[in-house]
Amino acid sequence: MSSIAIPHVPAAPPRRGLTTWQAWGAILIAPYVLVFLAFVLYPVSYGLWLARHPESYVQLFADPIFIRTVVNTVFFLLIAVNLKFLLALWLSGFFVHERTWIRWLSVVFLLPWAVPSIPTIFSIRFMFNPEWGVINSVIFRLTGLDGPNWLNDPHIGLGLAMLTHIWKSLPFWTLILIAGRLSIPREQYEAAAVDGASAWQKFKYVTWPSLRTLYLTSTILSMIWSLGDFNSVYLLTGGGPADLTHVLATLGIRYIRLDQVDLAMATIVCAMPLVLPLVYYMMKHLSK
Amino acid sequence: MKRFTREAVLLLIAVPILLWTLLPIYHIFLFSISSKDSAFSGTLWPDQPTLRNFGTIFRQEHFYLHHFWSQIWNSLWIAVAVGVITLAIATCAAFAISRLKVRGGRAVMNLALFTYFIPAAFLAIPMYKAMGMYGLLNSRWSLVLAMVTLAAPYAIWVLKQASDKLPIELDEAAKIDGATPLQLFRLVYLPLMTPSLIAIGTYALLLAWNEYLYAYLLLSHEQTIPLAVALGHFIAADDSPWELLMATGLVYALPPAAIYYAFRRYMVSGLTAGAVKA
């Protein structure tokens, strides 16, 4: 396989193109190229080859939970990601205020992003346990009524998975938008203030025009990654009750666990119409 | 008066932010210091806080915790290996692309970016299959290599952005002095890149320590799994000891939180710089 990594070095004897600098360049870049060939290109090609049988797709669409999973995934992307970004946009406006205590608050605010998913998502899962969880205990103590069934209800379960996703990744995207807001020149706000602009007008005419591109690319990137968010669903609901809260990521892994690799790969292929346009947009944008 | 209202509004926004952020984390802490009985009573502070859960964990006295120390060692071993290997591979690649202008460097950068955009759970499926064919399943190396594959693209991208900012005159001066590419790399490039290297090393290390899905797919023997997978096993049974799970989770979550805060300065500027440019 190493022979494939060499194309950066022409095989011809040293002409003016192949200096020691180019040779060293080829040597230094080779380890990553090897990693890419062995753990991305080969697996993905092989996986797509496994997904070539039309029967896999027939079988997939015949699985009663598949359509439900696709619908869940689309809702997850549209609702969770957009809600997260509206919140991040608003919070970034809060965090750019120059106060010492706000700086400390931002340090705490980053915790969900800094700590591993598994303990925190299990913690949320326990909080919402209908029988012993702290939420229903508090509801019972305050009202004397039993609280909702939370994770045992497919709609609420998926909603809570979205909230978990937002809880986990909101800090990161808020940070990105804060950095975006801080790169807007202060003079623009001062000029707007001189013109007597209201807070809303400052946002509309100064902040948003500068932030719009970052906001859109971040939203798209987050949508791509959220498609691969396995933890927020699997660790919270496990796809249940009755496999009604799966998203494509957890369904694919479920097929792997059932030793149906063909179906798992077919699931991914079915997600491609969702992913590829977004990836294409990002690639075009970033490699400029 | 106007100023006072403004501060009041800011504080009013701060309270729900704080509650939202800390509630699940406080809940972990609450369970960790509760005995089995009071853990399920649904109170906001245990009647008799106890550290006994931690004793049980450290002495490996529960069925789910028999391999606690070897599992936390696995987590550490894997995280350090991923940090070191990612840093080595990505630094070399970024140097080759950005400073040596290696032919095809741009194409490699685009391939790396493309990998960065594949949703992690999707790549996991073919990766699992390939690791099986390479005979690496259940070896810690499978997880290390998988995490290097996931971490390297972003690492290369950030390091390339950072090294593009170094003045080209440095390279020219070094060339005139007759420096070899390796001397340029070692004596000029690495010292100047140190802040970015710290950020990226920490990023890869934390990514590997925190990873659940790949670890769960690639490793399954009690002896080889990292702590994350062991925590996942707790949930298998209905009568799982929540207080022990949460206490173990706290032990597991503390090192990354500490490392993150220690390197916060590097992390935040290093990891957001590229994004804002986009």
Coordinates of C-alpha atoms in Angstrom, one line a residue, chain A residues 1 7-10 15-22 24-29 31-33 35-40 42-44 46-47 50 87 90-91 94-95 97 99 101-127 129 131-135 137-138 141 163-164 166-168 170 172 175-176 179-180 183 213-214 217-218 221 224-231 234-235 248-253 256-257 259 261 264-265 267-268 271-272 275-276 279 282-283 285-288, chain B residues 3 6-7 9-11 13-14 17-18 20-28 30-31 39-44 89 92-93 95-97 99-106 108-131 133-134 136 145-146 148-149 152-154 156-157 171 174-175 179-182 184-185 206 209-210 212-213 216-220 227-229 231-235 238 240 242-243 245-246 249-250 252-254 256-257 260-261 264 267-268 271-272 274-278:
Chain A
M1 CA 0.0 0.0 0.0
P7 CA 2.8 9.8 -6.2
H8 CA 4.0 13.0 -4.7
V9 CA 7.5 11.9 -5.7
P10 CA 8.0 11.5 -9.4
R15 CA 15.3 16.8 -12.2
R16 CA 14.9 20.4 -11.1
G17 CA 11.4 19.5 -9.6
L18 CA 12.6 16.9 -7.2
T19 CA 14.7 18.8 -4.8
T20 CA 15.6 17.4 -1.3
W21 CA 12.8 19.8 -0.1
Q22 CA 10.2 18.0 -2.2
W24 CA 11.3 15.5 2.5
G25 CA 7.9 16.9 1.9
A26 CA 6.8 13.6 0.5
I27 CA 8.3 11.7 3.4
L28 CA 6.7 13.9 6.0
I29 CA 3.3 13.8 4.5
P31 CA 2.3 8.9 7.4
Y32 CA -1.0 10.8 7.1
V33 CA -1.5 9.5 3.6
V35 CA -3.5 6.5 7.7
F36 CA -6.0 7.9 5.2
L37 CA -5.6 5.0 2.8
A38 CA -5.8 2.3 5.5
F39 CA -8.5 3.7 7.7
V40 CA -10.7 5.9 5.5
Y42 CA -10.1 1.4 2.0
P43 CA -12.9 0.9 4.7
V44 CA -15.3 3.3 3.0
Y46 CA -15.2 -1.7 0.9
G47 CA -18.3 -0.6 2.8
L50 CA -20.9 -4.2 0.6
L87 CA -29.6 30.1 21.5
W90 CA -28.3 35.1 21.6
L91 CA -25.9 33.8 24.3
F94 CA -24.6 38.0 26.3
F95 CA -21.1 36.7 26.8
H97 CA -20.3 41.9 27.8
R99 CA -17.6 42.0 33.2
W101 CA -18.3 37.7 36.6
I102 CA -19.4 37.1 33.0
R103 CA -16.0 35.8 32.2
W104 CA -16.2 33.4 35.1
L105 CA -19.7 32.3 34.1
S106 CA -18.3 31.6 30.6
V107 CA -15.7 29.3 32.2
V108 CA -18.4 27.3 33.9
F109 CA -20.6 27.4 30.8
L110 CA -18.0 25.4 28.9
L111 CA -18.2 22.5 31.3
P112 CA -20.7 20.4 29.3
W113 CA -18.4 20.5 26.3
A114 CA -15.2 19.7 28.3
V115 CA -16.5 16.7 30.2
P116 CA -17.1 13.3 28.6
S117 CA -20.6 12.5 27.3
I118 CA -21.2 9.2 29.1
P119 CA -21.5 10.3 32.8
T120 CA -23.5 13.5 32.0
I121 CA -25.9 11.8 29.6
F122 CA -26.5 9.0 32.1
S123 CA -27.1 11.7 34.7
I124 CA -29.8 13.3 32.6
R125 CA -31.2 9.8 32.0
F126 CA -31.5 9.2 35.7
M127 CA -33.0 12.6 36.4
N129 CA -36.4 8.3 35.3
E131 CA -40.1 6.3 39.1
W132 CA -37.0 7.3 40.9
G133 CA -35.7 10.4 39.0
V134 CA -35.3 13.6 40.8
I135 CA -37.6 15.5 38.3
S137 CA -39.9 13.4 42.7
V138 CA -39.9 17.1 42.8
R141 CA -43.7 16.8 46.1
L163 CA -32.1 18.8 24.5
T164 CA -29.2 16.6 25.6
I166 CA -28.1 21.0 22.7
W167 CA -26.8 20.9 26.3
K168 CA -23.6 19.1 25.2
L170 CA -24.2 24.6 22.8
F172 CA -18.7 25.1 21.6
L175 CA -17.7 30.1 21.7
I176 CA -17.3 30.2 17.9
A179 CA -15.1 34.8 18.6
G180 CA -17.0 35.9 15.5
S183 CA -13.7 40.2 15.4
T213 CA -21.5 33.7 6.9
L214 CA -20.0 32.3 10.0
T217 CA -21.3 27.6 7.8
S218 CA -21.4 26.7 11.5
L221 CA -21.2 21.9 9.8
I224 CA -23.3 17.2 9.4
W225 CA -21.9 16.3 12.7
S226 CA -25.3 16.0 14.4
L227 CA -26.1 13.3 11.9
G228 CA -23.3 11.3 13.5
D229 CA -24.4 12.1 17.1
F230 CA -24.8 8.6 18.4
N231 CA -24.3 9.4 22.1
Y234 CA -28.1 5.9 22.4
L235 CA -27.0 6.7 25.9
L248 CA -29.7 7.0 11.4
A249 CA -26.5 6.9 13.5
T250 CA -27.9 4.6 16.2
L251 CA -29.8 2.5 13.6
G252 CA -26.6 1.8 11.7
I253 CA -24.8 0.7 14.9
I256 CA -23.7 -3.8 13.3
R257 CA -24.6 -5.3 16.6
D259 CA -24.2 -8.6 12.6
V261 CA -23.2 -5.1 8.1
A264 CA -25.7 -0.9 8.3
M265 CA -23.9 0.2 5.2
T267 CA -28.4 2.9 6.1
I268 CA -25.4 5.1 5.6
A271 CA -28.1 9.2 4.5
M272 CA -25.9 10.3 1.6
V275 CA -24.9 14.6 3.8
L276 CA -23.3 15.1 0.5
V279 CA -20.3 18.4 2.7
M282 CA -18.4 23.1 3.3
M283 CA -15.6 21.9 1.1
H285 CA -16.3 27.2 1.3
L286 CA -13.2 26.0 3.2
S287 CA -10.8 25.2 0.5
K288 CA -11.1 28.7 -1.0
Chain B
R3 CA -27.2 51.2 34.0
R6 CA -28.9 46.7 32.4
E7 CA -27.0 44.9 35.1
V9 CA -31.1 42.1 33.1
L10 CA -27.7 40.5 32.7
L11 CA -28.0 38.8 36.1
I13 CA -30.1 35.9 32.1
A14 CA -27.2 34.4 34.0
I17 CA -27.7 29.7 32.2
L18 CA -26.0 28.6 35.4
W20 CA -29.1 24.7 32.8
T21 CA -25.3 24.1 32.7
L22 CA -24.8 22.7 36.2
L23 CA -27.9 20.7 36.9
P24 CA -26.8 17.4 35.2
I25 CA -23.3 17.8 36.6
Y26 CA -24.5 18.6 40.1
H27 CA -26.7 15.5 39.8
I28 CA -23.6 13.3 39.2
L30 CA -25.1 14.3 44.3
F31 CA -25.3 10.6 43.5
A39 CA -29.6 8.0 46.2
F40 CA -33.2 7.0 45.2
S41 CA -35.0 9.3 47.6
G42 CA -35.0 12.2 45.1
T43 CA -33.7 14.8 47.5
L44 CA -31.6 17.7 46.5
I89 CA 1.6 12.8 12.1
C92 CA 4.8 16.5 9.8
A93 CA 1.9 16.8 7.4
F95 CA 4.9 21.3 7.8
A96 CA 5.1 19.4 4.4
I97 CA 2.0 21.1 3.1
R99 CA 6.3 25.2 4.5
L100 CA 7.8 22.6 2.0
K101 CA 4.9 23.2 -0.4
V102 CA 5.0 19.5 -1.3
R103 CA 3.3 18.6 -4.6
G104 CA -0.2 17.2 -4.0
G105 CA -0.3 18.8 -0.6
R106 CA -3.4 20.7 -1.4
V108 CA -4.1 15.8 0.8
M109 CA -5.5 18.7 2.7
N110 CA -8.8 18.4 0.9
L111 CA -9.0 14.7 1.6
A112 CA -8.3 15.4 5.3
L113 CA -11.0 18.0 5.3
F114 CA -13.4 15.6 3.7
T115 CA -12.7 13.0 6.4
Y116 CA -13.3 15.7 9.0
F117 CA -16.8 16.2 7.5
I118 CA -17.8 12.5 7.6
P119 CA -20.2 12.1 10.6
A120 CA -18.3 10.0 13.2
A121 CA -21.0 7.4 13.7
F122 CA -21.1 6.8 9.9
L123 CA -17.4 6.2 9.5
A124 CA -17.5 3.9 12.6
I125 CA -19.3 1.2 10.6
P126 CA -16.8 0.6 7.8
M127 CA -14.0 1.2 10.2
Y128 CA -15.3 -1.6 12.4
K129 CA -15.4 -3.9 9.4
A130 CA -11.9 -2.9 8.3
M131 CA -10.4 -3.4 11.8
M133 CA -10.1 -7.6 8.5
Y134 CA -6.8 -6.2 9.8
L136 CA -7.0 -5.6 15.2
L145 CA -5.5 4.1 15.1
A146 CA -9.3 4.9 14.7
V148 CA -5.8 9.1 15.2
T149 CA -7.8 8.9 11.9
A152 CA -5.7 14.0 12.5
P153 CA -7.7 16.0 9.9
Y154 CA -8.7 18.8 12.2
I156 CA -3.6 19.1 10.2
W157 CA -6.0 21.8 9.3
D171 CA 12.4 29.6 5.5
A174 CA 17.3 29.2 6.7
K175 CA 17.8 28.0 3.1
A179 CA 19.8 24.5 6.5
T180 CA 18.3 21.1 5.6
P181 CA 14.5 20.7 5.8
L182 CA 14.9 18.7 9.0
L184 CA 14.3 24.0 9.6
F185 CA 11.7 21.8 11.1
L206 CA -9.3 14.6 25.2
W209 CA -10.3 9.8 26.5
N210 CA -13.9 11.0 26.0
Y212 CA -17.5 6.1 23.7
L213 CA -18.8 4.8 20.4
Y216 CA -17.7 0.3 22.4
L217 CA -17.5 -1.1 18.9
L218 CA -13.8 -2.0 18.7
L219 CA -13.1 -3.3 22.2
S220 CA -15.1 -5.8 24.2
L227 CA -13.4 3.2 31.4
A228 CA -16.0 4.7 29.1
V229 CA -17.2 1.3 27.8
L231 CA -19.5 2.7 32.4
G232 CA -21.8 1.8 29.5
H233 CA -22.0 -1.8 30.9
F234 CA -23.6 -0.5 34.2
I235 CA -26.8 0.4 32.3
D238 CA -32.2 -2.8 35.8
S240 CA -27.6 -1.2 38.4
W242 CA -26.5 4.3 40.1
E243 CA -24.6 5.8 42.9
L245 CA -22.0 4.5 38.3
M246 CA -22.2 8.3 39.0
G249 CA -18.4 8.8 36.1
L250 CA -17.1 11.7 38.3
Y252 CA -13.7 9.6 34.8
A253 CA -14.8 13.1 34.0
L254 CA -12.4 14.9 36.4
P256 CA -10.4 15.8 31.1
A257 CA -12.1 18.8 32.9
Y260 CA -9.2 21.4 29.7
Y261 CA -9.1 24.2 32.2
R264 CA -8.0 26.6 28.3
M267 CA -7.5 25.5 23.5
V268 CA -9.9 28.3 23.0
L271 CA -9.4 25.8 18.2
T272 CA -11.6 28.8 17.3
G274 CA -9.6 28.5 12.1
A275 CA -13.3 28.5 12.5
V276 CA -13.7 32.3 12.5
K277 CA -11.6 32.6 9.4
A278 CA -14.1 30.3 7.7

